[in-house]
Amino acid sequence: MRVLLGILRMDISRKGGNMTTEVTVNSNICNLTHRIKGENKGETIEISIESPCDKIQSMQHMEVPVMEIFGFRDNCVVRMAEEAGCDVTCIVPCAILHVCHIESGMMSRSLVKQAGNISIAFEK
């Protein structure tokens, strides 16, 4: 048996001359869909999230310092997710980090377009 935990679909778009990154997160375990948008503002990545989840809604507008998206222990996004009460298995913080890495240039836009989506599948 194969069960999908979630699918992360990424779209790169240009709005008003600015590049933005938009992702759709299908959290199949929670049966919720979240939309995350990010835009590079220089020293920060501006994140906006549309989500039916109360915990994620508390994080719906974030300014993430570019220098605080590295590593697991000292990570701005992970700290905010913890403060919001997200479960450690929630895939939304991971999606936020993907957006931040794309917007900061640490992840290739062409690679993301080629990949199309990311998923976690449970085998038996």
JSON list of C-alpha atoms in Angstrom, two decimals:
[
{"chain": "A", "resi": 1, "resn": "MET", "atom": "CA", "xyz": [0.00, 0.00, 0.00]},
{"chain": "A", "resi": 2, "resn": "ARG", "atom": "CA", "xyz": [1.25, 3.44, -0.88]},
{"chain": "A", "resi": 3, "resn": "VAL", "atom": "CA", "xyz": [-0.05, 6.52, 0.95]},
{"chain": "A", "resi": 4, "resn": "LEU", "atom": "CA", "xyz": [0.88, 10.06, 0.01]},
{"chain": "A", "resi": 5, "resn": "LEU", "atom": "CA", "xyz": [1.72, 12.36, 2.89]},
{"chain": "A", "resi": 6, "resn": "GLY", "atom": "CA", "xyz": [1.66, 15.46, 0.78]},
{"chain": "A", "resi": 7, "resn": "ILE", "atom": "CA", "xyz": [2.44, 17.01, -2.53]},
{"chain": "A", "resi": 8, "resn": "LEU", "atom": "CA", "xyz": [4.25, 20.28, -2.98]},
{"chain": "A", "resi": 9, "resn": "ARG", "atom": "CA", "xyz": [3.55, 21.88, -6.36]},
{"chain": "A", "resi": 10, "resn": "MET", "atom": "CA", "xyz": [5.71, 24.86, -7.29]},
{"chain": "A", "resi": 11, "resn": "ASP", "atom": "CA", "xyz": [4.91, 27.68, -9.69]},
{"chain": "A", "resi": 12, "resn": "ILE", "atom": "CA", "xyz": [7.29, 30.48, -10.55]},
{"chain": "A", "resi": 13, "resn": "SER", "atom": "CA", "xyz": [5.56, 33.62, -11.75]},
{"chain": "A", "resi": 14, "resn": "ARG", "atom": "CA", "xyz": [6.36, 37.20, -12.60]},
{"chain": "A", "resi": 15, "resn": "LYS", "atom": "CA", "xyz": [4.09, 39.89, -11.19]},
{"chain": "A", "resi": 16, "resn": "GLY", "atom": "CA", "xyz": [4.69, 43.51, -12.07]},
{"chain": "A", "resi": 17, "resn": "GLY", "atom": "CA", "xyz": [8.26, 42.72, -13.15]},
{"chain": "A", "resi": 18, "resn": "ASN", "atom": "CA", "xyz": [9.07, 40.98, -9.86]},
{"chain": "A", "resi": 19, "resn": "MET", "atom": "CA", "xyz": [9.67, 37.25, -9.64]},
{"chain": "A", "resi": 20, "resn": "THR", "atom": "CA", "xyz": [7.63, 35.47, -7.01]},
{"chain": "A", "resi": 21, "resn": "THR", "atom": "CA", "xyz": [7.44, 31.86, -5.98]},
{"chain": "A", "resi": 22, "resn": "GLU", "atom": "CA", "xyz": [4.10, 30.21, -5.27]},
{"chain": "A", "resi": 23, "resn": "VAL", "atom": "CA", "xyz": [3.58, 26.71, -3.95]},
{"chain": "A", "resi": 24, "resn": "THR", "atom": "CA", "xyz": [0.53, 24.61, -3.23]},
{"chain": "A", "resi": 25, "resn": "VAL", "atom": "CA", "xyz": [0.88, 22.19, -0.35]},
{"chain": "A", "resi": 26, "resn": "ASN", "atom": "CA", "xyz": [-1.58, 19.30, -0.23]},
{"chain": "A", "resi": 27, "resn": "SER", "atom": "CA", "xyz": [-1.35, 17.92, 3.29]},
{"chain": "A", "resi": 28, "resn": "ASN", "atom": "CA", "xyz": [-3.13, 14.63, 2.73]},
{"chain": "A", "resi": 29, "resn": "ILE", "atom": "CA", "xyz": [-2.78, 13.49, 6.36]},
{"chain": "A", "resi": 30, "resn": "CYS", "atom": "CA", "xyz": [-4.59, 16.64, 7.53]},
{"chain": "A", "resi": 31, "resn": "ASN", "atom": "CA", "xyz": [-6.75, 16.77, 4.40]},
{"chain": "A", "resi": 32, "resn": "LEU", "atom": "CA", "xyz": [-5.85, 20.46, 3.97]},
{"chain": "A", "resi": 33, "resn": "THR", "atom": "CA", "xyz": [-4.48, 22.54, 1.12]},
{"chain": "A", "resi": 34, "resn": "HIS", "atom": "CA", "xyz": [-2.24, 25.55, 1.71]},
{"chain": "A", "resi": 35, "resn": "ARG", "atom": "CA", "xyz": [-0.99, 28.24, -0.72]},
{"chain": "A", "resi": 36, "resn": "ILE", "atom": "CA", "xyz": [2.36, 29.88, 0.01]},
{"chain": "A", "resi": 37, "resn": "LYS", "atom": "CA", "xyz": [3.74, 32.89, -1.86]},
{"chain": "A", "resi": 38, "resn": "GLY", "atom": "CA", "xyz": [7.20, 34.35, -1.44]},
{"chain": "A", "resi": 39, "resn": "GLU", "atom": "CA", "xyz": [9.01, 37.39, -2.75]},
{"chain": "A", "resi": 40, "resn": "ASN", "atom": "CA", "xyz": [12.63, 38.40, -2.25]},
{"chain": "A", "resi": 41, "resn": "LYS", "atom": "CA", "xyz": [12.87, 41.82, -0.61]},
{"chain": "A", "resi": 42, "resn": "GLY", "atom": "CA", "xyz": [16.67, 41.87, -0.32]},
{"chain": "A", "resi": 43, "resn": "GLU", "atom": "CA", "xyz": [17.57, 41.01, 3.27]},
{"chain": "A", "resi": 44, "resn": "THR", "atom": "CA", "xyz": [14.25, 39.22, 3.82]},
{"chain": "A", "resi": 45, "resn": "ILE", "atom": "CA", "xyz": [11.84, 36.94, 2.01]},
{"chain": "A", "resi": 46, "resn": "GLU", "atom": "CA", "xyz": [8.25, 38.13, 2.35]},
{"chain": "A", "resi": 47, "resn": "ILE", "atom": "CA", "xyz": [5.94, 35.14, 2.84]},
{"chain": "A", "resi": 48, "resn": "SER", "atom": "CA", "xyz": [2.15, 35.08, 2.68]},
{"chain": "A", "resi": 49, "resn": "ILE", "atom": "CA", "xyz": [0.11, 31.95, 3.33]},
{"chain": "A", "resi": 50, "resn": "GLU", "atom": "CA", "xyz": [-3.51, 31.04, 2.66]},
{"chain": "A", "resi": 51, "resn": "SER", "atom": "CA", "xyz": [-4.50, 28.10, 4.82]},
{"chain": "A", "resi": 52, "resn": "PRO", "atom": "CA", "xyz": [-7.58, 26.65, 6.55]},
{"chain": "A", "resi": 53, "resn": "CYS", "atom": "CA", "xyz": [-5.35, 25.52, 9.46]},
{"chain": "A", "resi": 54, "resn": "ASP", "atom": "CA", "xyz": [-5.48, 27.76, 12.55]},
{"chain": "A", "resi": 55, "resn": "LYS", "atom": "CA", "xyz": [-1.85, 27.05, 13.41]},
{"chain": "A", "resi": 56, "resn": "ILE", "atom": "CA", "xyz": [-0.63, 27.92, 9.92]},
{"chain": "A", "resi": 57, "resn": "GLN", "atom": "CA", "xyz": [-2.89, 31.00, 9.82]},
{"chain": "A", "resi": 58, "resn": "SER", "atom": "CA", "xyz": [-0.95, 32.40, 12.76]},
{"chain": "A", "resi": 59, "resn": "MET", "atom": "CA", "xyz": [2.10, 32.38, 10.44]},
{"chain": "A", "resi": 60, "resn": "GLN", "atom": "CA", "xyz": [0.25, 33.81, 7.42]},
{"chain": "A", "resi": 61, "resn": "HIS", "atom": "CA", "xyz": [2.45, 36.92, 7.04]},
{"chain": "A", "resi": 62, "resn": "MET", "atom": "CA", "xyz": [6.15, 36.47, 7.67]},
{"chain": "A", "resi": 63, "resn": "GLU", "atom": "CA", "xyz": [9.31, 38.38, 6.89]},
{"chain": "A", "resi": 64, "resn": "VAL", "atom": "CA", "xyz": [12.01, 35.73, 6.93]},
{"chain": "A", "resi": 65, "resn": "PRO", "atom": "CA", "xyz": [15.61, 37.00, 7.21]},
{"chain": "A", "resi": 66, "resn": "VAL", "atom": "CA", "xyz": [17.65, 35.36, 4.44]},
{"chain": "A", "resi": 67, "resn": "MET", "atom": "CA", "xyz": [20.49, 34.65, 6.85]},
{"chain": "A", "resi": 68, "resn": "GLU", "atom": "CA", "xyz": [18.16, 32.67, 9.14]},
{"chain": "A", "resi": 69, "resn": "ILE", "atom": "CA", "xyz": [17.00, 29.92, 6.76]},
{"chain": "A", "resi": 70, "resn": "PHE", "atom": "CA", "xyz": [19.99, 27.62, 7.13]},
{"chain": "A", "resi": 71, "resn": "GLY", "atom": "CA", "xyz": [20.26, 24.49, 9.24]},
{"chain": "A", "resi": 72, "resn": "PHE", "atom": "CA", "xyz": [17.69, 22.82, 11.45]},
{"chain": "A", "resi": 73, "resn": "ARG", "atom": "CA", "xyz": [18.50, 24.13, 14.91]},
{"chain": "A", "resi": 74, "resn": "ASP", "atom": "CA", "xyz": [18.83, 27.85, 14.34]},
{"chain": "A", "resi": 75, "resn": "ASN", "atom": "CA", "xyz": [16.17, 28.36, 11.72]},
{"chain": "A", "resi": 76, "resn": "CYS", "atom": "CA", "xyz": [13.68, 31.24, 11.75]},
{"chain": "A", "resi": 77, "resn": "VAL", "atom": "CA", "xyz": [10.91, 29.31, 9.97]},
{"chain": "A", "resi": 78, "resn": "VAL", "atom": "CA", "xyz": [11.20, 26.26, 12.22]},
{"chain": "A", "resi": 79, "resn": "ARG", "atom": "CA", "xyz": [11.13, 28.52, 15.31]},
{"chain": "A", "resi": 80, "resn": "MET", "atom": "CA", "xyz": [7.96, 30.24, 14.05]},
{"chain": "A", "resi": 81, "resn": "ALA", "atom": "CA", "xyz": [6.29, 26.90, 13.29]},
{"chain": "A", "resi": 82, "resn": "GLU", "atom": "CA", "xyz": [7.14, 25.66, 16.77]},
{"chain": "A", "resi": 83, "resn": "GLU", "atom": "CA", "xyz": [5.74, 28.84, 18.34]},
{"chain": "A", "resi": 84, "resn": "ALA", "atom": "CA", "xyz": [2.55, 28.39, 16.27]},
{"chain": "A", "resi": 85, "resn": "GLY", "atom": "CA", "xyz": [2.17, 24.87, 17.67]},
{"chain": "A", "resi": 86, "resn": "CYS", "atom": "CA", "xyz": [2.74, 23.02, 14.38]},
{"chain": "A", "resi": 87, "resn": "ASP", "atom": "CA", "xyz": [3.37, 19.31, 14.65]},
{"chain": "A", "resi": 88, "resn": "VAL", "atom": "CA", "xyz": [6.95, 18.26, 13.90]},
{"chain": "A", "resi": 89, "resn": "THR", "atom": "CA", "xyz": [5.64, 16.28, 10.90]},
{"chain": "A", "resi": 90, "resn": "CYS", "atom": "CA", "xyz": [3.86, 19.28, 9.33]},
{"chain": "A", "resi": 91, "resn": "ILE", "atom": "CA", "xyz": [5.13, 19.77, 5.77]},
{"chain": "A", "resi": 92, "resn": "VAL", "atom": "CA", "xyz": [4.19, 23.47, 5.55]},
{"chain": "A", "resi": 93, "resn": "PRO", "atom": "CA", "xyz": [7.38, 24.77, 7.24]},
{"chain": "A", "resi": 94, "resn": "CYS", "atom": "CA", "xyz": [9.41, 22.69, 4.79]},
{"chain": "A", "resi": 95, "resn": "ALA", "atom": "CA", "xyz": [7.47, 24.25, 1.91]},
{"chain": "A", "resi": 96, "resn": "ILE", "atom": "CA", "xyz": [8.12, 27.73, 3.32]},
{"chain": "A", "resi": 97, "resn": "LEU", "atom": "CA", "xyz": [11.84, 26.92, 3.39]},
{"chain": "A", "resi": 98, "resn": "HIS", "atom": "CA", "xyz": [11.68, 25.74, -0.23]},
{"chain": "A", "resi": 99, "resn": "VAL", "atom": "CA", "xyz": [10.12, 29.08, -1.20]},
{"chain": "A", "resi": 100, "resn": "CYS", "atom": "CA", "xyz": [12.79, 30.97, 0.77]},
{"chain": "A", "resi": 101, "resn": "HIS", "atom": "CA", "xyz": [15.61, 29.00, -0.86]},
{"chain": "A", "resi": 102, "resn": "ILE", "atom": "CA", "xyz": [14.18, 29.60, -4.34]},
{"chain": "A", "resi": 103, "resn": "GLU", "atom": "CA", "xyz": [13.66, 33.31, -3.69]},
{"chain": "A", "resi": 104, "resn": "SER", "atom": "CA", "xyz": [17.16, 33.73, -2.24]},
{"chain": "A", "resi": 105, "resn": "GLY", "atom": "CA", "xyz": [18.74, 31.97, -5.23]},
{"chain": "A", "resi": 106, "resn": "MET", "atom": "CA", "xyz": [19.97, 28.98, -3.21]},
{"chain": "A", "resi": 107, "resn": "MET", "atom": "CA", "xyz": [17.70, 26.62, -5.16]},
{"chain": "A", "resi": 108, "resn": "SER", "atom": "CA", "xyz": [17.57, 26.70, -8.95]},
{"chain": "A", "resi": 109, "resn": "ARG", "atom": "CA", "xyz": [14.30, 27.94, -10.47]},
{"chain": "A", "resi": 110, "resn": "SER", "atom": "CA", "xyz": [14.92, 25.81, -13.56]},
{"chain": "A", "resi": 111, "resn": "LEU", "atom": "CA", "xyz": [15.44, 22.71, -11.39]},
{"chain": "A", "resi": 112, "resn": "VAL", "atom": "CA", "xyz": [12.18, 23.46, -9.57]},
{"chain": "A", "resi": 113, "resn": "LYS", "atom": "CA", "xyz": [10.30, 23.91, -12.84]},
{"chain": "A", "resi": 114, "resn": "GLN", "atom": "CA", "xyz": [11.74, 20.63, -14.10]},
{"chain": "A", "resi": 115, "resn": "ALA", "atom": "CA", "xyz": [10.84, 18.73, -10.89]},
{"chain": "A", "resi": 116, "resn": "GLY", "atom": "CA", "xyz": [7.27, 20.06, -10.89]},
{"chain": "A", "resi": 117, "resn": "ASN", "atom": "CA", "xyz": [6.38, 18.70, -7.46]},
{"chain": "A", "resi": 118, "resn": "ILE", "atom": "CA", "xyz": [7.71, 16.91, -4.41]},
{"chain": "A", "resi": 119, "resn": "SER", "atom": "CA", "xyz": [5.91, 14.16, -2.55]},
{"chain": "A", "resi": 120, "resn": "ILE", "atom": "CA", "xyz": [6.34, 11.77, 0.34]},
{"chain": "A", "resi": 121, "resn": "ALA", "atom": "CA", "xyz": [4.81, 8.35, -0.21]},
{"chain": "A", "resi": 122, "resn": "PHE", "atom": "CA", "xyz": [4.35, 5.82, 2.60]},
{"chain": "A", "resi": 123, "resn": "GLU", "atom": "CA", "xyz": [5.06, 2.27, 1.51]},
{"chain": "A", "resi": 124, "resn": "LYS", "atom": "CA", "xyz": [3.14, -0.36, 3.48]}
]
